[in-house]
Coordinates of C-alpha atoms in Angstrom, one line a residue:
M184 CA 74.8 119.6 77.8
N185 CA 71.5 120.9 77.3
S186 CA 70.5 120.1 73.9
N187 CA 67.5 122.4 73.8
K188 CA 68.9 126.0 72.5
E189 CA 68.1 129.1 74.3
N190 CA 68.4 132.6 72.7
G191 CA 72.1 133.8 72.3
R192 CA 73.8 135.9 74.9
P193 CA 76.4 138.2 75.1
F194 CA 79.5 137.7 76.9
T195 CA 78.7 139.3 80.2
S196 CA 81.7 140.1 82.9
L197 CA 81.3 139.0 86.6
P198 CA 79.1 140.6 89.5
N199 CA 79.8 143.4 92.0
G200 CA 81.7 146.4 90.8
P201 CA 81.5 148.6 87.7
Q202 CA 80.4 146.0 84.7
P203 CA 79.8 146.1 81.2
K204 CA 76.5 146.7 80.3
H205 CA 74.3 145.1 77.5
K206 CA 72.2 147.4 74.8
L207 CA 71.0 145.8 71.8
N208 CA 72.8 142.3 72.8
H209 CA 75.7 144.3 72.7
I210 CA 78.8 145.0 75.4
V211 CA 79.2 148.3 76.5
L212 CA 82.4 148.7 78.1
T213 CA 82.8 150.9 81.5
D214 CA 85.8 153.2 81.8
Q215 CA 84.7 153.6 85.6
F216 CA 87.3 151.5 87.2
V217 CA 90.6 152.2 89.3
N218 CA 93.8 153.2 87.9
R219 CA 92.7 153.0 84.5
E220 CA 95.6 154.8 83.0
K221 CA 97.9 152.5 85.2
L222 CA 96.6 149.4 83.7
K223 CA 97.1 150.6 80.2
K224 CA 100.7 151.3 81.1
E225 CA 101.2 147.9 82.6
I226 CA 99.6 146.1 79.7
L227 CA 101.7 147.7 77.0
D228 CA 105.0 147.3 79.1
T229 CA 104.0 143.7 79.8
H230 CA 103.2 143.0 76.2
K231 CA 106.5 144.7 75.6
K232 CA 108.3 142.7 77.8
L233 CA 106.7 139.2 76.5
T234 CA 107.8 140.1 73.0
A235 CA 111.8 141.8 73.5
D236 CA 114.4 139.5 72.6
S237 CA 112.4 136.6 71.3
F238 CA 113.9 136.4 67.7
I239 CA 110.8 134.1 66.8
D240 CA 111.4 134.9 63.1
K241 CA 115.2 133.4 63.4
R242 CA 114.1 130.5 65.2
K243 CA 111.4 129.9 62.8
E244 CA 114.0 129.8 60.2
E245 CA 117.0 127.7 61.7
I246 CA 114.1 125.0 62.5
Y247 CA 112.6 125.4 59.1
F248 CA 116.1 124.7 57.9
L249 CA 116.9 121.6 60.0
L250 CA 113.8 120.3 59.0
K251 CA 113.8 120.7 55.1
S252 CA 117.3 119.0 55.4
A253 CA 116.4 116.1 57.8
I254 CA 113.0 115.3 56.2
M255 CA 112.9 116.3 52.5
P256 CA 115.3 113.9 51.0
N257 CA 113.3 111.2 52.9
L258 CA 109.6 112.4 52.8
K259 CA 107.6 114.2 50.1
G260 CA 105.6 116.6 51.9
K261 CA 105.3 120.7 53.1
I262 CA 106.0 122.0 56.4
Y263 CA 103.9 124.4 58.2
F264 CA 104.4 126.2 61.4
V265 CA 101.5 126.2 63.6
G266 CA 100.3 127.5 66.8
S267 CA 102.0 130.8 68.9
C268 CA 104.9 130.8 66.6
E269 CA 102.8 131.6 63.9
N270 CA 99.5 133.0 65.1
H271 CA 101.0 136.4 66.5
I272 CA 100.2 135.5 70.1
W273 CA 103.8 133.6 70.8
I274 CA 105.7 134.8 74.4
K275 CA 109.1 134.8 74.9
N276 CA 110.6 131.2 74.9
S277 CA 107.4 130.0 73.4
D278 CA 108.2 126.8 71.3
I279 CA 108.1 126.4 68.0
D280 CA 105.2 124.0 66.5
C281 CA 105.1 122.7 63.2
C282 CA 103.0 120.4 61.1
I283 CA 104.4 118.1 58.3
V284 CA 101.8 117.4 55.5
V285 CA 102.5 114.1 54.2
E286 CA 100.3 112.5 51.6
N287 CA 99.0 108.8 51.9
C288 CA 99.3 109.1 56.0
E289 CA 95.7 108.9 57.3
D290 CA 95.7 107.1 61.0
K291 CA 98.1 107.0 64.0
N292 CA 100.1 104.3 63.2
S293 CA 100.9 105.8 59.7
Y294 CA 102.1 109.3 61.9
L295 CA 104.2 107.5 64.0
Y296 CA 106.3 105.8 61.5
I297 CA 106.7 109.3 59.9
L298 CA 107.8 110.2 63.0
K299 CA 110.1 107.4 63.7
V300 CA 111.6 108.2 60.1
I301 CA 112.3 112.1 60.8
K302 CA 113.9 110.9 63.9
S303 CA 116.2 108.8 62.4
A304 CA 117.1 111.0 59.8
I305 CA 118.1 114.2 62.6
N306 CA 120.1 111.6 64.7
L307 CA 122.2 110.8 61.7
I308 CA 122.3 114.2 60.8
Y309 CA 122.5 116.0 64.1
P310 CA 123.6 113.6 66.5
S311 CA 123.7 116.8 69.1
L312 CA 119.9 116.7 68.8
T313 CA 117.5 114.5 71.0
V314 CA 114.3 113.5 69.9
N315 CA 111.4 112.0 71.9
I316 CA 108.3 110.5 70.2
I317 CA 105.1 111.2 72.2
K318 CA 102.2 108.7 71.6
A319 CA 99.4 111.0 72.7
S320 CA 96.0 111.2 70.5
V321 CA 97.9 113.1 68.1
P322 CA 101.7 112.1 68.5
I323 CA 104.5 114.3 68.5
A324 CA 108.3 114.5 68.1
K325 CA 109.8 117.0 70.7
I326 CA 113.1 117.8 69.5
Y327 CA 115.7 119.3 72.1
R328 CA 118.9 121.0 71.8
E329 CA 120.8 119.7 75.5
Q330 CA 117.6 120.1 77.9
N331 CA 115.6 122.8 75.9
N332 CA 112.8 121.5 74.0
I333 CA 113.4 123.6 70.4
C334 CA 110.6 122.1 68.2
D335 CA 107.3 120.1 68.1
I336 CA 106.6 118.5 65.2
S337 CA 103.0 117.0 64.3
I338 CA 101.9 115.0 61.1
N339 CA 98.7 115.7 59.1
N340 CA 97.4 117.9 61.9
T341 CA 95.7 119.9 59.3
V342 CA 92.8 121.1 61.8
A343 CA 95.7 122.9 63.4
I344 CA 97.0 124.8 60.4
V345 CA 93.8 126.2 59.5
N346 CA 93.0 127.1 63.2
T347 CA 96.5 128.6 63.1
K348 CA 95.6 130.9 60.3
L349 CA 92.3 132.2 61.7
V350 CA 93.6 133.6 64.7
S351 CA 96.9 134.9 62.7
S352 CA 94.4 136.7 60.1
L353 CA 92.2 138.3 63.0
C354 CA 95.5 139.4 64.6
N355 CA 96.4 141.0 61.6
T356 CA 93.3 143.4 61.7
D357 CA 94.0 145.1 64.7
E358 CA 97.3 145.2 67.2
R359 CA 95.1 145.4 70.3
V360 CA 93.7 141.9 69.4
T361 CA 97.2 140.4 69.7
I362 CA 98.0 142.8 72.6
I363 CA 95.2 141.7 74.8
N364 CA 95.4 137.7 73.7
R365 CA 99.2 137.7 74.7
V366 CA 98.4 139.4 78.0
I367 CA 95.3 136.6 78.8
K368 CA 97.8 133.7 77.5
Y369 CA 100.9 134.8 79.6
W370 CA 98.4 135.1 82.7
A371 CA 97.1 131.9 82.0
K372 CA 100.3 129.9 81.8
Q373 CA 101.8 131.8 85.2
K374 CA 98.5 130.1 86.5
N375 CA 99.1 126.3 85.1
I376 CA 95.5 127.0 83.4
N377 CA 97.0 127.0 79.4
N378 CA 97.8 123.3 78.9
R379 CA 95.4 121.3 77.0
S380 CA 97.5 118.1 77.6
Q381 CA 96.6 118.2 81.1
G382 CA 92.9 119.4 80.8
T383 CA 93.1 122.9 81.1
F384 CA 92.4 125.6 78.5
S385 CA 94.3 125.9 74.9
S386 CA 95.6 129.0 73.4
Y387 CA 93.2 128.4 70.8
A388 CA 90.2 128.1 73.4
L389 CA 91.2 131.2 75.3
F390 CA 91.5 132.9 71.9
L391 CA 88.1 131.8 71.0
L392 CA 86.9 133.2 74.6
T393 CA 88.2 136.4 73.6
Y394 CA 87.2 136.8 69.8
Y395 CA 83.3 135.9 71.0
F396 CA 83.9 139.0 73.4
L397 CA 85.4 141.5 70.9
Q398 CA 82.8 140.5 68.1
N399 CA 80.0 141.6 70.6
L400 CA 81.1 145.1 72.0
E401 CA 78.6 147.8 71.5
T402 CA 81.3 149.1 68.8
P403 CA 82.8 145.7 67.6
L404 CA 86.6 145.2 67.1
L405 CA 86.2 142.1 64.9
P406 CA 83.4 140.9 63.0
P407 CA 81.5 137.7 63.4
Y408 CA 82.9 134.4 62.2
K409 CA 80.1 134.1 59.5
S410 CA 80.8 137.0 57.8
I411 CA 84.2 136.5 57.2
E412 CA 83.4 132.9 55.7
R413 CA 83.7 132.1 52.3
E414 CA 80.9 131.4 50.1
N415 CA 82.5 128.2 49.1
A416 CA 83.5 127.3 52.7
S417 CA 81.2 124.1 52.6
S418 CA 84.0 122.7 50.0
F419 CA 86.8 123.1 52.1
E420 CA 88.3 119.6 52.8
I421 CA 90.1 120.0 56.0
N422 CA 91.0 116.7 56.8
S423 CA 92.4 116.2 53.2
E424 CA 96.5 116.0 53.0
Y425 CA 96.0 116.7 49.3
F426 CA 94.5 120.0 50.1
F427 CA 97.6 121.2 52.0
L428 CA 100.1 119.9 49.8
Q429 CA 99.2 122.6 47.0
D430 CA 101.3 125.5 46.5
D431 CA 98.2 128.0 47.6
V432 CA 95.6 126.7 50.1
E433 CA 92.5 128.5 50.1
M434 CA 91.2 129.0 53.5
P435 CA 87.4 128.9 54.0
F436 CA 87.4 132.2 55.7
Y437 CA 88.9 135.8 54.7
T438 CA 92.7 136.0 55.8
D439 CA 93.5 139.3 54.2
A440 CA 93.2 142.3 56.8
G441 CA 91.4 144.6 54.9
D442 CA 88.7 142.3 53.9
I443 CA 88.0 141.0 57.4
K444 CA 87.7 145.1 58.2
S445 CA 85.4 145.6 55.6
K446 CA 83.0 142.9 57.2
L447 CA 82.6 144.9 60.7
D448 CA 79.1 146.0 60.4
T449 CA 79.4 149.4 62.6
P450 CA 79.2 152.9 61.9
R451 CA 82.3 154.1 63.6
K452 CA 85.4 152.6 64.7
N453 CA 86.3 151.1 67.8
E454 CA 88.3 153.4 69.8
D455 CA 88.3 151.4 73.2
D456 CA 92.1 151.2 74.7
V457 CA 93.6 147.9 76.2
S458 CA 92.8 148.5 79.7
K459 CA 88.8 148.9 79.0
L460 CA 89.3 145.8 76.7
L461 CA 91.3 143.4 79.6
Y462 CA 88.8 144.4 82.3
G463 CA 86.0 144.3 80.1
S464 CA 86.5 140.3 78.8
S465 CA 86.0 137.8 81.1
C466 CA 84.2 134.2 81.5
R467 CA 80.9 132.7 82.3
N468 CA 80.2 129.4 84.3
G469 CA 78.3 126.8 83.0
I470 CA 78.2 127.9 79.4
T471 CA 78.4 126.3 75.6
L472 CA 80.1 128.9 73.3
D473 CA 79.2 128.5 69.9
V474 CA 81.3 131.0 68.0
Y475 CA 79.8 130.3 64.7
N476 CA 76.8 131.3 65.3
N477 CA 77.8 134.0 67.7
Q478 CA 75.9 132.7 70.8
I479 CA 76.3 131.6 74.5
I480 CA 74.0 128.9 75.8
E481 CA 73.8 127.5 79.4
N482 CA 74.6 124.1 80.0
K483 CA 73.8 122.0 83.2
D484 CA 77.3 120.7 83.7
M485 CA 78.8 123.9 85.2
T486 CA 81.7 123.8 83.1
A487 CA 82.7 125.2 79.4
N488 CA 82.2 123.9 76.0
I489 CA 83.8 125.8 73.7
F490 CA 83.1 125.0 70.1
C491 CA 85.4 126.2 66.9
P492 CA 83.7 127.6 64.2
I493 CA 85.5 125.9 61.7
T494 CA 85.1 122.3 62.3
K495 CA 82.0 122.8 64.5
R496 CA 83.5 120.6 67.1
I497 CA 84.1 121.3 71.0
V498 CA 88.1 122.3 71.3
N499 CA 88.9 121.0 74.4
T500 CA 86.9 119.4 77.5
Y501 CA 87.2 119.9 81.0
S502 CA 86.9 117.8 84.0
I503 CA 84.3 119.2 86.5
N504 CA 86.7 120.1 89.4
T505 CA 89.4 121.5 86.9
W506 CA 86.8 123.8 85.8
K507 CA 85.8 124.7 89.1
K508 CA 89.6 125.6 89.7
M509 CA 90.1 127.3 86.6
F510 CA 87.1 129.6 86.6
Q511 CA 88.2 130.7 90.5
K512 CA 91.4 132.1 89.1
I513 CA 89.3 133.9 86.8
L514 CA 86.8 135.5 89.2
A515 CA 90.2 136.2 91.7
A516 CA 92.1 137.8 88.6
H517 CA 89.0 139.9 88.1
E518 CA 88.7 141.1 91.5
R519 CA 92.0 141.9 91.8
L520 CA 91.8 144.1 88.9
K521 CA 88.4 145.9 90.1
G522 CA 90.6 146.7 93.4
G523 CA 93.4 148.2 91.4
K524 CA 95.7 145.5 91.9
S525 CA 99.1 145.8 89.3
L526 CA 99.0 143.3 86.4
D527 CA 102.8 142.3 87.6
V528 CA 100.6 140.8 90.9
I529 CA 97.5 139.3 88.7
C530 CA 100.0 137.6 86.8
E531 CA 102.1 136.1 89.6
E532 CA 103.2 132.7 88.9
T533 CA 101.4 129.9 90.9
K534 CA 102.6 126.3 91.5
N535 CA 100.6 123.1 90.6
T536 CA 100.1 121.8 94.0
T537 CA 96.6 119.7 93.3
P538 CA 96.7 116.8 94.9
N539 CA 93.9 115.2 92.6
R540 CA 95.8 115.8 89.5
K541 CA 95.3 112.3 88.4
I542 CA 91.9 112.1 89.2
D543 CA 91.0 115.4 87.3
L544 CA 92.8 113.9 84.1
K545 CA 90.9 111.0 84.3
D546 CA 87.8 112.7 84.7
H547 CA 88.7 114.9 81.7
L548 CA 89.6 112.1 79.5
L549 CA 86.4 110.5 80.2
R550 CA 84.8 114.0 78.9
R551 CA 86.8 114.2 76.0
K552 CA 85.6 110.6 75.0
I553 CA 82.1 111.5 75.5
F554 CA 82.0 115.0 73.5
Q555 CA 84.4 113.3 70.4
G556 CA 81.8 112.1 68.5
L557 CA 79.6 115.7 68.9
H558 CA 79.8 118.0 65.5
E559 CA 77.3 120.5 66.6
P560 CA 76.4 122.5 69.9

């Protein structure tokens, strides 16, 4: 990674064809592209399809009751829903992820012990359910009803709680933020590049790419992170389970939609429709994305290093080979958008037939180790 910080660069799109232009370090979107009205309708139709009959709130209520009845007699803790089921970017059939915050539980072995207690309790009360414990870097318990994974449980994954709240708070400010991120997430899933455990994009990394883009439009749709950060953010203890066991947890950033909107430093409201926003969003090769300082820095390893604005740590790392394949899919999607292809065609599901998957994963794990200790880009 290049340790010399360069001047911040705005989020740019791809070469050839009508492209966003940059004026005073802001992105000026183009509306000169093929089938704009058709694309707008397709985006809204896809968004509707992805959210129809999901019953997400009902499913969360059922999971909460299940966990509360199985866990609370045995453990003192607090249940948080995290990830897409809580941050507004869920899609139909999304998993339910939750984090249980428990006091005096600070290492992997303790997490595994608590998950085994939860497994025993669920097996006793709900014998029709199956619980598998995955000994990952962040251990999880996967709950199955028949063959369906209905919930993933982690312990004291407090960073996920905070990240989820950031995403949901920003999505609450404008429906277009939710729509664009949901469509991008769906496309990434269809292309097999939205699975952090396999070395591809996490949903949070995808959101941060979009967040950077939306805050740097000529007329921003979202304010920069620094402008929504609370004055006392430095005192926020993101890894303290005791903090998250409180009744009222104040995040290190503003969460009210009105407060966030008031931080938009722009003389007029953004009126860009979803087709312009989707067409203008893209990604560059060989970047370090520093959302906190609102800048992109070139790096030499030709992958992408995306830093969380809250923890100042890399969200997830990519092997060079995996990044190359992901970036090729991004390029291909943009070329199809330019050519007026339908969103259904662009989002067609592709099977993962990569012959070097194990090699890619090994490289990914090695890179993750290298970057584990880095705090700031």
